[in-house]
PDB file of C-alpha atoms and ligand atoms in Angstrom:
ATOM      1  CA  MET A   1       1.175  -1.177 -23.685  1.00 66.00           C
ATOM      2  CA  ILE A   2       1.390   0.994 -20.542  1.00 81.00           C
ATOM      3  CA  ASP A   3       4.796   2.340 -19.587  1.00 94.00           C
ATOM      4  CA  CYS A   4       4.666   1.226 -15.963  1.00 98.00           C
ATOM      5  CA  ILE A   5       7.702   0.422 -13.829  1.00 98.00           C
ATOM      6  CA  PHE A   6       5.790  -2.054 -11.630  1.00 98.00           C
ATOM      7  CA  CYS A   7       4.422  -3.890 -14.699  1.00 98.00           C
ATOM      8  CA  LYS A   8       8.031  -4.184 -15.891  1.00 98.00           C
ATOM      9  CA  ILE A   9       9.053  -5.644 -12.517  1.00 98.00           C
ATOM     10  CA  ILE A  10       6.066  -8.031 -12.608  1.00 98.00           C
ATOM     11  CA  ASN A  11       7.123  -9.157 -16.096  1.00 97.00           C
ATOM     12  CA  HIS A  12      10.713  -9.601 -14.858  1.00 97.00           C
ATOM     13  CA  GLU A  13      11.949  -7.049 -17.381  1.00 97.00           C
ATOM     14  CA  ILE A  14      13.772  -5.108 -14.679  1.00 97.00           C
ATOM     15  CA  PRO A  15      15.254  -6.492 -11.455  1.00 98.00           C
ATOM     16  CA  ALA A  16      13.733  -6.164  -7.997  1.00 98.00           C
ATOM     17  CA  ASP A  17      14.027  -7.928  -4.657  1.00 98.00           C
ATOM     18  CA  ILE A  18      10.897 -10.032  -5.055  1.00 98.00           C
ATOM     19  CA  PHE A  19      10.404 -12.491  -2.200  1.00 98.00           C
ATOM     20  CA  TYR A  20       6.862 -13.676  -3.006  1.00 98.00           C
ATOM     21  CA  GLU A  21       4.964 -14.267  -6.206  1.00 98.00           C
ATOM     22  CA  ASP A  22       1.786 -16.091  -7.174  1.00 98.00           C
ATOM     23  CA  GLU A  23      -0.779 -15.828  -9.964  1.00 98.00           C
ATOM     24  CA  ASN A  24      -2.190 -12.522  -8.681  1.00 98.00           C
ATOM     25  CA  VAL A  25       0.300 -10.808  -6.424  1.00 98.00           C
ATOM     26  CA  ILE A  26       3.979  -9.995  -5.998  1.00 98.00           C
ATOM     27  CA  ALA A  27       5.794  -8.685  -2.940  1.00 98.00           C
ATOM     28  CA  MET A  28       9.182  -6.996  -2.950  1.00 98.00           C
ATOM     29  CA  MET A  29      11.475  -4.786  -0.933  1.00 98.00           C
ATOM     30  CA  ASP A  30      10.971  -1.031  -1.428  1.00 98.00           C
ATOM     31  CA  ILE A  31      14.055   0.473  -3.064  1.00 98.00           C
ATOM     32  CA  LYS A  32      13.995   3.512  -0.715  1.00 98.00           C
ATOM     33  CA  PRO A  33      12.711   2.118   2.583  1.00 98.00           C
ATOM     34  CA  VAL A  34      11.028   4.322   5.178  1.00 97.00           C
ATOM     35  CA  SER A  35      12.049   1.799   7.826  1.00 97.00           C
ATOM     36  CA  ARG A  36      13.961  -1.486   7.963  1.00 97.00           C
ATOM     37  CA  GLY A  37      11.958  -4.100   6.071  1.00 98.00           C
ATOM     38  CA  HIS A  38       9.699  -1.711   4.094  1.00 98.00           C
ATOM     39  CA  VAL A  39       7.849  -3.952   1.658  1.00 98.00           C
ATOM     40  CA  LEU A  40       5.491  -3.337  -1.269  1.00 98.00           C
ATOM     41  CA  VAL A  41       2.646  -5.734  -2.042  1.00 98.00           C
ATOM     42  CA  ILE A  42       1.388  -5.325  -5.604  1.00 98.00           C
ATOM     43  CA  PRO A  43      -1.393  -6.915  -7.659  1.00 98.00           C
ATOM     44  CA  LYS A  44      -0.120  -8.224 -10.992  1.00 98.00           C
ATOM     45  CA  LYS A  45      -3.132  -6.845 -12.812  1.00 98.00           C
ATOM     46  CA  HIS A  46      -2.504  -3.186 -13.615  1.00 98.00           C
ATOM     47  CA  SER A  47      -4.785  -0.532 -12.135  1.00 98.00           C
ATOM     48  CA  ASN A  48      -3.843   3.011 -11.212  1.00 98.00           C
ATOM     49  CA  ASP A  49      -4.903   2.956  -7.593  1.00 98.00           C
ATOM     50  CA  LEU A  50      -7.235   1.344  -5.058  1.00 98.00           C
ATOM     51  CA  LEU A  51     -10.265   3.375  -6.111  1.00 98.00           C
ATOM     52  CA  THR A  52     -10.154   1.941  -9.639  1.00 98.00           C
ATOM     53  CA  THR A  53      -9.372  -1.672  -8.715  1.00 98.00           C
ATOM     54  CA  ASP A  54     -11.894  -4.497  -8.946  1.00 98.00           C
ATOM     55  CA  ASP A  55     -12.974  -6.192  -5.720  1.00 98.00           C
ATOM     56  CA  VAL A  56     -11.656  -9.646  -6.649  1.00 98.00           C
ATOM     57  CA  THR A  57      -8.156  -8.250  -7.137  1.00 98.00           C
ATOM     58  CA  LEU A  58      -8.416  -6.335  -3.869  1.00 98.00           C
ATOM     59  CA  HIS A  59      -9.423  -9.500  -2.079  1.00 98.00           C
ATOM     60  CA  HIS A  60      -6.340 -11.327  -3.380  1.00 98.00           C
ATOM     61  CA  VAL A  61      -4.087  -8.478  -2.323  1.00 98.00           C
ATOM     62  CA  ILE A  62      -5.498  -7.788   1.143  1.00 98.00           C
ATOM     63  CA  THR A  63      -5.408 -11.438   2.236  1.00 98.00           C
ATOM     64  CA  LYS A  64      -1.785 -11.701   1.092  1.00 98.00           C
ATOM     65  CA  ILE A  65      -0.948  -8.442   2.868  1.00 98.00           C
ATOM     66  CA  LYS A  66      -2.150  -9.927   6.135  1.00 98.00           C
ATOM     67  CA  GLU A  67      -0.001 -13.029   5.693  1.00 98.00           C
ATOM     68  CA  ILE A  68       3.091 -11.054   4.684  1.00 98.00           C
ATOM     69  CA  ALA A  69       2.617  -8.491   7.477  1.00 98.00           C
ATOM     70  CA  ILE A  70       2.703 -11.280  10.058  1.00 98.00           C
ATOM     71  CA  ALA A  71       5.869 -12.796   8.538  1.00 98.00           C
ATOM     72  CA  LEU A  72       7.534  -9.393   8.111  1.00 98.00           C
ATOM     73  CA  THR A  73       6.821  -8.259  11.669  1.00 98.00           C
ATOM     74  CA  LYS A  74       8.408 -11.473  12.933  1.00 98.00           C
ATOM     75  CA  THR A  75      11.381 -11.197  10.558  1.00 98.00           C
ATOM     76  CA  VAL A  76      12.452  -7.704  11.590  1.00 98.00           C
ATOM     77  CA  ASN A  77      11.158  -7.999  15.149  1.00 98.00           C
ATOM     78  CA  ALA A  78       8.885  -4.948  14.746  1.00 98.00           C
ATOM     79  CA  GLN A  79       6.543  -3.683  17.448  1.00 97.00           C
ATOM     80  CA  GLY A  80       3.977  -2.484  14.911  1.00 97.00           C
ATOM     81  CA  ILE A  81       3.389  -2.039  11.193  1.00 98.00           C
ATOM     82  CA  ASN A  82       1.812   0.659   9.019  1.00 97.00           C
ATOM     83  CA  ILE A  83      -0.112  -0.641   6.017  1.00 98.00           C
ATOM     84  CA  SER A  84      -1.139   2.025   3.545  1.00 98.00           C
ATOM     85  CA  THR A  85      -1.699   2.976  -0.050  1.00 98.00           C
ATOM     86  CA  ASN A  86      -1.441   6.437  -1.591  1.00 98.00           C
ATOM     87  CA  ASN A  87      -4.222   7.403  -3.995  1.00 98.00           C
ATOM     88  CA  GLY A  88      -3.367  10.295  -6.282  1.00 98.00           C
ATOM     89  CA  ALA A  89      -0.382  12.629  -6.529  1.00 98.00           C
ATOM     90  CA  ALA A  90      -1.859  14.900  -3.845  1.00 98.00           C
ATOM     91  CA  ALA A  91      -1.732  11.929  -1.464  1.00 98.00           C
ATOM     92  CA  GLY A  92       1.906  11.239  -2.291  1.00 97.00           C
ATOM     93  CA  GLN A  93       1.435   8.624  -5.012  1.00 98.00           C
ATOM     94  CA  ALA A  94       4.428   8.499  -7.354  1.00 98.00           C
ATOM     95  CA  VAL A  95       3.937   5.123  -9.059  1.00 98.00           C
ATOM     96  CA  PHE A  96       0.520   4.779 -10.669  1.00 98.00           C
ATOM     97  CA  HIS A  97       0.132   1.028 -10.340  1.00 98.00           C
ATOM     98  CA  LEU A  98      -1.696   0.022  -7.146  1.00 98.00           C
ATOM     99  CA  HIS A  99       0.674  -0.984  -4.354  1.00 98.00           C
ATOM    100  CA  PHE A 100       0.459  -1.238  -0.594  1.00 98.00           C
ATOM    101  CA  HIS A 101       3.264  -0.124   1.678  1.00 98.00           C
ATOM    102  CA  LEU A 102       4.050  -2.393   4.624  1.00 98.00           C
ATOM    103  CA  ILE A 103       6.232  -0.310   6.910  1.00 98.00           C
ATOM    104  CA  PRO A 104       7.489  -2.040  10.053  1.00 98.00           C
ATOM    105  CA  ARG A 105       7.480   0.225  13.107  1.00 97.00           C
ATOM    106  CA  PHE A 106       9.703   0.163  16.141  1.00 97.00           C
ATOM    107  CA  SER A 107       8.923   1.850  19.467  1.00 95.00           C
ATOM    108  CA  SER A 108      11.891   4.200  19.162  1.00 91.00           C
ATOM    109  CA  ASP A 109      12.050   4.675  15.369  1.00 94.00           C
ATOM    110  CA  GLY A 110      11.390   8.437  15.641  1.00 93.00           C
ATOM    111  CA  LEU A 111       9.102   8.417  12.593  1.00 95.00           C
ATOM    112  CA  VAL A 112       6.369  11.006  12.846  1.00 88.00           C
ATOM    113  CA  SER A 113       2.751   9.987  12.449  1.00 86.00           C
ATOM    114  CA  TRP A 114       0.024  12.112  10.840  1.00 90.00           C
ATOM    115  CA  PRO A 115      -0.884  15.317  12.636  1.00 93.00           C
ATOM    116  CA  HIS A 116      -4.393  15.410  14.102  1.00 96.00           C
ATOM    117  CA  HIS A 117      -6.432  18.589  14.463  1.00 96.00           C
ATOM    118  CA  ASP A 118      -9.345  19.569  16.672  1.00 97.00           C
ATOM    119  CA  SER A 119     -12.687  19.792  14.858  1.00 97.00           C
ATOM    120  CA  GLU A 120     -16.156  21.166  15.511  1.00 97.00           C
ATOM    121  CA  PRO A 121     -18.944  18.614  16.227  1.00 97.00           C
ATOM    122  CA  LYS A 122     -21.167  20.451  13.710  1.00 97.00           C
ATOM    123  CA  THR A 123     -18.581  20.232  10.935  1.00 97.00           C
ATOM    124  CA  ARG A 124     -18.032  16.520  11.591  1.00 97.00           C
ATOM    125  CA  ALA A 125     -21.769  15.790  11.542  1.00 97.00           C
ATOM    126  CA  GLN A 126     -22.216  17.763   8.326  1.00 98.00           C
ATOM    127  CA  LEU A 127     -19.376  15.903   6.597  1.00 97.00           C
ATOM    128  CA  ALA A 128     -20.746  12.560   7.784  1.00 97.00           C
ATOM    129  CA  GLU A 129     -24.116  13.434   6.236  1.00 98.00           C
ATOM    130  CA  GLU A 130     -22.546  14.475   2.924  1.00 98.00           C
ATOM    131  CA  ILE A 131     -20.495  11.262   2.676  1.00 97.00           C
ATOM    132  CA  LYS A 132     -23.597   9.201   3.465  1.00 98.00           C
ATOM    133  CA  LYS A 133     -25.391  10.842   0.517  1.00 98.00           C
ATOM    134  CA  ASN A 134     -22.570   9.881  -1.852  1.00 98.00           C
ATOM    135  CA  LEU A 135     -22.412   6.233  -0.798  1.00 98.00           C
TER     136      LEU A 135
HETATM  137  P1  LIG B   1       4.102   5.826  -3.834  1.00 67.14           P
HETATM  138  O1  LIG B   1       4.705   7.145  -3.500  1.00 67.14           O
HETATM  139  O2  LIG B   1       3.032   5.390  -2.882  1.00 67.14           O
HETATM  140  O3  LIG B   1       3.661   5.737  -5.282  1.00 67.14           O
HETATM  141  O4  LIG B   1       5.263   4.770  -3.611  1.00 67.14           O
HETATM  142  C1  LIG B   1       6.132   4.325  -4.599  1.00 67.14           C
HETATM  143  C2  LIG B   1       7.174   3.488  -3.899  1.00 67.14           C
HETATM  144  O5  LIG B   1       7.826   2.678  -4.856  1.00 67.14           O
HETATM  145  C3  LIG B   1       8.248   4.308  -3.182  1.00 67.14           C
HETATM  146  O6  LIG B   1       8.298   3.933  -1.806  1.00 67.14           O
HETATM  147  C4  LIG B   1       9.521   3.942  -3.937  1.00 67.14           C
HETATM  148  O7  LIG B   1      10.649   3.900  -3.103  1.00 67.14           O
HETATM  149  C5  LIG B   1       9.176   2.581  -4.514  1.00 67.14           C
HETATM  150  N1  LIG B   1       9.875   2.223  -5.746  1.00 67.14           N
HETATM  151  C6  LIG B   1       9.965   2.960  -6.883  1.00 67.14           C
HETATM  152  N2  LIG B   1      10.663   2.286  -7.824  1.00 67.14           N
HETATM  153  C7  LIG B   1      11.008   1.094  -7.264  1.00 67.14           C
HETATM  154  C8  LIG B   1      11.742  -0.038  -7.732  1.00 67.14           C
HETATM  155  N3  LIG B   1      12.272  -0.085  -8.961  1.00 67.14           N
HETATM  156  N4  LIG B   1      11.889  -1.091  -6.892  1.00 67.14           N
HETATM  157  C9  LIG B   1      11.362  -1.049  -5.651  1.00 67.14           C
HETATM  158  N5  LIG B   1      10.672  -0.022  -5.151  1.00 67.14           N
HETATM  159  C10 LIG B   1      10.503   1.047  -5.948  1.00 67.14           C
HETATM  160 ZN1  LIG B   2       1.473  -1.382 -14.070  1.00 67.14          ZN
END
């Protein structure tokens, strides 16, 4: 049995603010929200992250994310929403059970977005080629 906090929430062993649940997916409020209405959408079936999750599970989750994102945006009157998942500790993942963050955004919320950098056309083309080879 894996010692996983989200599995415990899914099994109702520890409390959480779950507002949606079906056979495959749960959705709950994040305990430390980045913005008002920060929600987590989580497949019930345990997998560490997106890269190791089967496509059927991903399909269940992504279609529910769309539905919840529409309802959430309306609920908190957001002007936008970030939908993301962290894969690996280096990417900021702290809980190793796949989950998607739905973070409502407001025009004046002051949250910083990712920094972009200039890049060389040659470097970009080279990377594109290397990725293509690995697909
Ligand atoms: P990540 O860094 O992508 O793994 O995100 C983990 C998220 O889970 C963070 O945003 C935490 O605030 C959230 N979290 C951790 N424990 C709980 C909990 N018991 N209930 C709700 N959210 C939680
Ligand atoms: Zn789990």
